[in-house]
Coordinates of C-alpha atoms and ligand atoms in Angstrom, one line a residue:
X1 CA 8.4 -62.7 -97.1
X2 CA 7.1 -65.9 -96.3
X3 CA 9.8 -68.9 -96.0
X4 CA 8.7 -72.4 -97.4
X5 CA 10.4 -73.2 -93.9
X6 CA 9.1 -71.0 -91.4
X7 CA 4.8 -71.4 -90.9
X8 CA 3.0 -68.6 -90.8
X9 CA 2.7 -67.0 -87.3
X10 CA -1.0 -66.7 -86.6
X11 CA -2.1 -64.9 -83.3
X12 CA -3.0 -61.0 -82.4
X13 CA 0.0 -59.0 -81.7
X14 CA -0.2 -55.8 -80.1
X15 CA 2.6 -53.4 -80.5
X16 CA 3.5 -50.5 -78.2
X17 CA 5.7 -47.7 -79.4
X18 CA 5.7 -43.6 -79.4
X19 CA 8.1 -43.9 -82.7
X20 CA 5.8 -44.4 -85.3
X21 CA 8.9 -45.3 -87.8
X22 CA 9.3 -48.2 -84.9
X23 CA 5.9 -49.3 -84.9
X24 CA 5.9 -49.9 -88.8
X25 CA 8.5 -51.6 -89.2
X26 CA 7.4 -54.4 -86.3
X27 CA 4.5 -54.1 -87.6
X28 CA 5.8 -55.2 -91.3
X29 CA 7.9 -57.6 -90.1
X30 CA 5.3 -59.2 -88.4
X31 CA 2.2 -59.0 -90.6
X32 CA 4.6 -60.2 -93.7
X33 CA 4.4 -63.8 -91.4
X34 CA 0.8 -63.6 -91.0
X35 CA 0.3 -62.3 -87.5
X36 CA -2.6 -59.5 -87.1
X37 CA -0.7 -56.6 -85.6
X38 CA -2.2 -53.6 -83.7
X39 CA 0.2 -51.1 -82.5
X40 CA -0.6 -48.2 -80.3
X41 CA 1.3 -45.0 -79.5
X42 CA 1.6 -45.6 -75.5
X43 CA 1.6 -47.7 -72.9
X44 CA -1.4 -46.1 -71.6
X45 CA -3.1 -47.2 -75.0
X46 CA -1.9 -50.4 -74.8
X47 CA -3.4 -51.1 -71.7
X48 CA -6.9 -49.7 -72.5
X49 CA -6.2 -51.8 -75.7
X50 CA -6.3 -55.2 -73.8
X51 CA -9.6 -54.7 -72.1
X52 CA -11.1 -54.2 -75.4
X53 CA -9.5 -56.9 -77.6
X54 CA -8.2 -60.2 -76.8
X55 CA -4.5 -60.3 -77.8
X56 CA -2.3 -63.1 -77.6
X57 CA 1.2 -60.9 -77.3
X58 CA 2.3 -58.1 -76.8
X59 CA 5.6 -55.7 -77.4
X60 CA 6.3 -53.1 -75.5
X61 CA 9.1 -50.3 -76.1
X62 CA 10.3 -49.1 -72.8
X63 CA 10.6 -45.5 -72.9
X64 CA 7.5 -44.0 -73.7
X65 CA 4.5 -41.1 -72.7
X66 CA 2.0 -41.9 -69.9
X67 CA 2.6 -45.3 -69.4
X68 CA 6.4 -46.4 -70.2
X69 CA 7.1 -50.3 -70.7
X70 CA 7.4 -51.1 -67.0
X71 CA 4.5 -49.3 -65.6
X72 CA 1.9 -50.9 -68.8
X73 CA 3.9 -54.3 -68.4
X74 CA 3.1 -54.5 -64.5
X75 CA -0.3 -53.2 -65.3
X76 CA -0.9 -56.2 -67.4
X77 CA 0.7 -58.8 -65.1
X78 CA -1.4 -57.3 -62.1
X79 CA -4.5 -57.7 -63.9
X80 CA -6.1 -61.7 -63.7
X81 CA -7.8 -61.1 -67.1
X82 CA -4.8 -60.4 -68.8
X83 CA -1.4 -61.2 -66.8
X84 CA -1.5 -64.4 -68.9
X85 CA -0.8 -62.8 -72.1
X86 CA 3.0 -63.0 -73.2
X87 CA 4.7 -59.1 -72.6
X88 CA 7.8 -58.4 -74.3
X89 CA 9.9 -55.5 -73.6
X90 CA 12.1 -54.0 -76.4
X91 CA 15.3 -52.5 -74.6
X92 CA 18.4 -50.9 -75.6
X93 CA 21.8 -53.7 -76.3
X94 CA 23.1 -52.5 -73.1
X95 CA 21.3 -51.6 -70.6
X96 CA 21.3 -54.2 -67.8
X97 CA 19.1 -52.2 -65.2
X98 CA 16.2 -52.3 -67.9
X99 CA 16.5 -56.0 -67.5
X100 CA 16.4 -56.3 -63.8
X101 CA 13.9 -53.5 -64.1
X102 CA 11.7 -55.8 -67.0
X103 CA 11.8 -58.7 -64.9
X104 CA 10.5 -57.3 -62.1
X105 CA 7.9 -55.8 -63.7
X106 CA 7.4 -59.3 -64.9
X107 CA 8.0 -59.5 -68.7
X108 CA 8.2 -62.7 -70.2
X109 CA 11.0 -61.9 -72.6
X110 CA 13.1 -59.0 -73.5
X111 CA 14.2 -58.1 -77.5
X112 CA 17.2 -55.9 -78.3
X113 CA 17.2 -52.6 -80.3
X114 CA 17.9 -52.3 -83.4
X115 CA 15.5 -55.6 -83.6
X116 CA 16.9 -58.4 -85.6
X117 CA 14.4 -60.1 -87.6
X118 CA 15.2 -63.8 -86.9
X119 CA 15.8 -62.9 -83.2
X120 CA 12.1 -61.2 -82.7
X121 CA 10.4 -64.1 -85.3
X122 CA 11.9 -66.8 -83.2
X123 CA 11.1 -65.5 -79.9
X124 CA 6.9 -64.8 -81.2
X125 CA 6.9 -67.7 -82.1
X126 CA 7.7 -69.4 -79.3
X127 CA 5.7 -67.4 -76.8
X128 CA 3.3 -67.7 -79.0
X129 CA 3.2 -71.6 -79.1
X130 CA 3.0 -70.9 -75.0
X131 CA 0.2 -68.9 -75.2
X132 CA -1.5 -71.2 -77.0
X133 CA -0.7 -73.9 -74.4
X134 CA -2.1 -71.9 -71.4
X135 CA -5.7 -71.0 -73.8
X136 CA -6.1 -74.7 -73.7
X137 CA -5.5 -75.1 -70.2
X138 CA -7.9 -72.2 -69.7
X139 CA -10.4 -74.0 -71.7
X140 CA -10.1 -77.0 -70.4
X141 CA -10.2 -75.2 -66.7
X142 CA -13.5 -73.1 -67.3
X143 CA -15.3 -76.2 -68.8
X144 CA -14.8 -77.7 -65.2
X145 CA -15.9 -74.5 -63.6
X146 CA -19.1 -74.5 -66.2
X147 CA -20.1 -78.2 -65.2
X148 CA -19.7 -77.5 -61.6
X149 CA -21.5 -74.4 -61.7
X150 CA -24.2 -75.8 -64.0
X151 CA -24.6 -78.9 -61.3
X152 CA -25.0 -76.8 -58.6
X153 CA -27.6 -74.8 -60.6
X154 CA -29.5 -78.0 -60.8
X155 CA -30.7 -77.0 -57.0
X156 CA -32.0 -74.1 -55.8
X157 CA -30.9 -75.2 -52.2
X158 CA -26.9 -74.8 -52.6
X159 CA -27.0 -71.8 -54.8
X160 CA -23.8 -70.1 -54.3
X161 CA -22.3 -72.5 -52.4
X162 CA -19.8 -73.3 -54.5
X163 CA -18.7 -69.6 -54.5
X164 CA -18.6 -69.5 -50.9
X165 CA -16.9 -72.9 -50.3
X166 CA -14.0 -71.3 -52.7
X167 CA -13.7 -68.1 -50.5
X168 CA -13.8 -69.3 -47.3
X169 CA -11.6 -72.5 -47.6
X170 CA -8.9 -70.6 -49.2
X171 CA -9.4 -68.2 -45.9
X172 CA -8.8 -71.2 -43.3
X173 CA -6.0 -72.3 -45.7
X174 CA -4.7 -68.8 -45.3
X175 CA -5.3 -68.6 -41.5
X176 CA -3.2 -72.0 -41.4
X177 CA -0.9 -70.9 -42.9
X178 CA -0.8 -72.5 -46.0
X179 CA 1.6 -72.4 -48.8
X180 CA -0.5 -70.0 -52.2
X181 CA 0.0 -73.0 -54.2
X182 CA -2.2 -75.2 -51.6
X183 CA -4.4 -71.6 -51.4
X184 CA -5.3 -71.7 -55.3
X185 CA -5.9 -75.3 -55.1
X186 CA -8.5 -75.0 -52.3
X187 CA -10.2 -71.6 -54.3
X188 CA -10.5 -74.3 -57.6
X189 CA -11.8 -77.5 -55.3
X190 CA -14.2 -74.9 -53.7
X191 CA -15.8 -74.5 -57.1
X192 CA -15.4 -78.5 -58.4
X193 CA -15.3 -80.3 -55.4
X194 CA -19.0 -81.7 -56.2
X195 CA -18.3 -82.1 -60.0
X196 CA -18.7 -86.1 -59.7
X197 CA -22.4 -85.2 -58.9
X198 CA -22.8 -85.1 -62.7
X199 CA -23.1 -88.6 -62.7
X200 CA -25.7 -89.3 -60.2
X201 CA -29.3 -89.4 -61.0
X202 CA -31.5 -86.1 -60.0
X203 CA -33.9 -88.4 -58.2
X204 CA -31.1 -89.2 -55.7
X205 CA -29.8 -85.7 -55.8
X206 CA -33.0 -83.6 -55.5
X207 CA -34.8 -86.0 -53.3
X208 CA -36.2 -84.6 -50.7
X209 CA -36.9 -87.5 -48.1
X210 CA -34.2 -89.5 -46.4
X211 CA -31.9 -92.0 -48.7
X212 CA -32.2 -95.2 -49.4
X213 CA -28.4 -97.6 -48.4
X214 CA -28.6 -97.9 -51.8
X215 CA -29.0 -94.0 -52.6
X216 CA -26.3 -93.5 -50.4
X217 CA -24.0 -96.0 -51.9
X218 CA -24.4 -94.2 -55.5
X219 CA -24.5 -90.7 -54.1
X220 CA -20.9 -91.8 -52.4
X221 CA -19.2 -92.7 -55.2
X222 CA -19.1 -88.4 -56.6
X223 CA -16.0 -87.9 -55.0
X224 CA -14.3 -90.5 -56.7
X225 CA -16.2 -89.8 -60.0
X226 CA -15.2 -86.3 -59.8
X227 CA -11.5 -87.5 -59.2
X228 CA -11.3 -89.1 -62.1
X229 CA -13.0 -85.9 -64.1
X230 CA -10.3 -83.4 -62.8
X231 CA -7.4 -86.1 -62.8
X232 CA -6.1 -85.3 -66.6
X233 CA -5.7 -81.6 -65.7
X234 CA -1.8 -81.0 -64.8
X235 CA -3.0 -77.7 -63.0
X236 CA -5.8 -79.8 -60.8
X237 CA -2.7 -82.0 -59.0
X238 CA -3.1 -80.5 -55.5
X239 CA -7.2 -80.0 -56.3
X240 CA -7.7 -83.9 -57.2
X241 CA -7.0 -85.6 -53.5
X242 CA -9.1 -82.8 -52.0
X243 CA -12.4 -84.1 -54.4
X244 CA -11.0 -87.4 -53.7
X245 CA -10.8 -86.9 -49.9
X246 CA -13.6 -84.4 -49.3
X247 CA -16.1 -86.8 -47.4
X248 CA -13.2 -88.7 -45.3
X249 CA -13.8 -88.2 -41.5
X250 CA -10.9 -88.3 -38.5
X251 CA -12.0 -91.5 -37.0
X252 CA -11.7 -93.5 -40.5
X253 CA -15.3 -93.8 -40.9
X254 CA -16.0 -91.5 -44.2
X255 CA -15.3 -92.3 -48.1
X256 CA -13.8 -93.3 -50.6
X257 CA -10.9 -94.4 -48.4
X258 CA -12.1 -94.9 -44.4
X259 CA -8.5 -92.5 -44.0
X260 CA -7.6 -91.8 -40.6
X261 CA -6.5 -88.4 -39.2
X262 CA -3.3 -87.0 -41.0
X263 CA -4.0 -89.5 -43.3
X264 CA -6.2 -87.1 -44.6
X265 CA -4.9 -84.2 -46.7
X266 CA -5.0 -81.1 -44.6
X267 CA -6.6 -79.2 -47.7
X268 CA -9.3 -81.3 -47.7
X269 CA -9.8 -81.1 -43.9
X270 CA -9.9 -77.3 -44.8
X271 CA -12.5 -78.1 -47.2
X272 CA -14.9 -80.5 -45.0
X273 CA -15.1 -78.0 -42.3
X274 CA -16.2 -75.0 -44.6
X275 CA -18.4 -77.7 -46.2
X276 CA -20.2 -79.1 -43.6
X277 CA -20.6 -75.0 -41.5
X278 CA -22.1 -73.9 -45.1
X279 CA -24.5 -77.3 -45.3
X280 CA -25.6 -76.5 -41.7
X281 CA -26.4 -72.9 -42.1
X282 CA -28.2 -73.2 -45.1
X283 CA -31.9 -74.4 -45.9
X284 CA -31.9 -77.4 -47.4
X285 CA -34.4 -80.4 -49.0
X286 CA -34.0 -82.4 -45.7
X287 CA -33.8 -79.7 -43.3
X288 CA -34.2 -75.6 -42.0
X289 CA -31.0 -73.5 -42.1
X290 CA -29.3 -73.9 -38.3
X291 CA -28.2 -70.5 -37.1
X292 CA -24.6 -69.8 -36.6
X293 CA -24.5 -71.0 -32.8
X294 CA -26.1 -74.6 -33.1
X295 CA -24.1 -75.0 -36.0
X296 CA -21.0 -74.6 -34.5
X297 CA -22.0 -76.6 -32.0
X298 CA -22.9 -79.4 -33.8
X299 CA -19.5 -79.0 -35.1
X300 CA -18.1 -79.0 -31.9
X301 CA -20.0 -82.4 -31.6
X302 CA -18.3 -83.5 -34.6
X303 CA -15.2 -82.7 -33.4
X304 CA -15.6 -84.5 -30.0
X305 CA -17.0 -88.0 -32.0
X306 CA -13.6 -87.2 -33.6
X307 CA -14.8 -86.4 -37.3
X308 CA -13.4 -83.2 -37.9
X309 CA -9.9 -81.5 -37.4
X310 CA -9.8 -79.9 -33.9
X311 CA -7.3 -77.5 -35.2
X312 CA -9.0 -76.6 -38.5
X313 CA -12.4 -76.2 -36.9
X314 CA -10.5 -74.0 -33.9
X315 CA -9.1 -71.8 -36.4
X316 CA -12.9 -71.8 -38.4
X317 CA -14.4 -70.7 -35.5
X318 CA -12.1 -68.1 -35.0
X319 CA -12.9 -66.6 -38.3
X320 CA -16.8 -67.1 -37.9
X321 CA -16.9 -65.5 -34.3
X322 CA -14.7 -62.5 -35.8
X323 CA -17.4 -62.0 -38.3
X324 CA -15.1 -63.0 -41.3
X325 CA -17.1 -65.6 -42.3
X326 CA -20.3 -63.7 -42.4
X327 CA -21.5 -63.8 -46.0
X328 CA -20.6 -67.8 -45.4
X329 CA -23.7 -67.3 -43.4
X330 CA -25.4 -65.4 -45.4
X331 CA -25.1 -61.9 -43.2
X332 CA -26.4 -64.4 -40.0
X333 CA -25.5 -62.8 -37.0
X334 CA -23.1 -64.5 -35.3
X335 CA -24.4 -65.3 -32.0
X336 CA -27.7 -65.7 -33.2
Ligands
FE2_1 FE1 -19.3 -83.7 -51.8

């Protein structure tokens, strides 16, 4: 029964269990504070569940036909469209290796049989309040991802770019050696590294002819404009100084900031250089797609006024010349 105290407990809860006397009484418990529950007689059904219905929790008994707890609970935290929902895995009072075994599996929680009802409410609730946290985030993340998306739509000449901007710099990043957390940052500034564009006028953006100093002053300001788009996002941190820092150059003489080698964050080096090889060997308003060879060495030009990483563009080159980067090319030979 509902408690004056306690507010209702809203959210899709899928339940997991080959004892059907199990599964009703969860599920009691649990519509009785005004969840929707689903239960399912295996982990094998719960699975197949999730890529049906969206679900904002689920229980899992441990021991149980084709899929038991463990197996469906890593199934769900292997799989991007789902390893966000909340899994928790109902285990016997005593058994320890169930535990080590849950967590590793990655569960999120564990709950004790028999199930006390204050324990289980208190624990839903709470993952619950966390799910609804990381829906937000999600939200807020995919509008960015739209508005990118929907900019670069605007013209036909970068289609795709953002796409293989996010691939390829997270490729260098990986080649270099960077840490995942700098990895996922360069995959999400591949797609929003532009955003700021959103502000500047289609004339400027879609013109075809050279720019005006003035065009050029307004079309400069994107990276700071998209800076201050992403900034609010907690999750964007390491993504923000690489929009920020995108158009910086070695020698001190990009923007926003004129920074000076190291100065630089190495991310957005990473960027730059998969930036600049995918403006080169595409067709664009201003000018024919350059095949793979003359745009490398233009790069290498680049590198030799000192506007580009030596390092980062070696290690580019590396992964272009082992054919890698081909589909950054569009299937261009290399060589070519
Ligand atoms: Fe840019």
């Amino acid at each position: 029964m509902l408690q004056q105290s306690d507010p209702p407990i809203t959210g899709t809860i899928l339940v997991a269990d080959d004892q059907a006397a199990n599964r009703e009484l969860l599920e009691e418990l649990l519509t009785a504070q005004g969840s929707k529950v689903i239960t399912v007689p295996d982990g094998a059904a719960a699975v197949e569940e999730l890529s049906k219905t969206q679900v904002d929790l689920v229980l899992l008994d441990v021991m149980m036909p084709r899929l038991n707890g463990f197996e469906a609970c890593e199934k769900i935290k292997n799989n991007p469209a789902t390893y966000l929902i909340p899994v928790v895995l109902v285990t016997a009072l005593s058994d320890k290796h169930d535990r080590i075994e849950g967590i590793r599996a990655g569960a999120d929680d564990f709950l004790t049989r028999p199930v006390d009802r204050t324990e289980l409410l208190a624990r839903v609730r709470s993952l619950l309040k966390l799910k609804l946290r990381t829906d937000e985030l999600e939200r807020a993340e995919s509008v960015l991802f739209t508005l990118a998306r929907s900019i670069e739509g605007k013209d036909p000449y970068t289609l795709g770019h953002c796409e293989r901007l996010a691939e390829y710099s997270a490729r260098l990043g990986e080649q270099l050696n960077l840490p995942e957390e700098q990895l996922v940052a360069l995959r999400r500034a591949g797609i929003v590294h532009d955003v700021g564009k959103v502000a500047i006028p289609d004339a400027i953006l879609l013109k075809p002819g050279g720019l005006t100093p003035e065009e050029w002053t307004i079309i400069r300001q994107h990276s700071v404009i998209g800076e201050r788009i992403c900034a609010p996002l907690k999750s964007f941190r390491l993504v923000v100084p690489i929009i920020r820092h995108h158009h910086e150059k070695l020698d001190g003489s990009g923007y926003p900031d004129g920074l000076r080698g190291d100065a630089i964050p190495v991310t957005a080096r990473v960027l730059q250089i998969v930036d600049v090889y995918d403006a080169l060997t595409t067709e664009r308003p201003y000018k024919k797609a350059f095949s793979v060879t003359d745009s490398l060495q233009t790069m290498k030009d680049e590198v030799a006024k000192g506007w580009w990483d030596p390092h980062v563009f070696d290690q580019f080159e590396r992964l272009v010349r082992s054919g890698e980067a081909d589909v950054l090319s569009r299937g261009t030979a290399v060589g070519r």
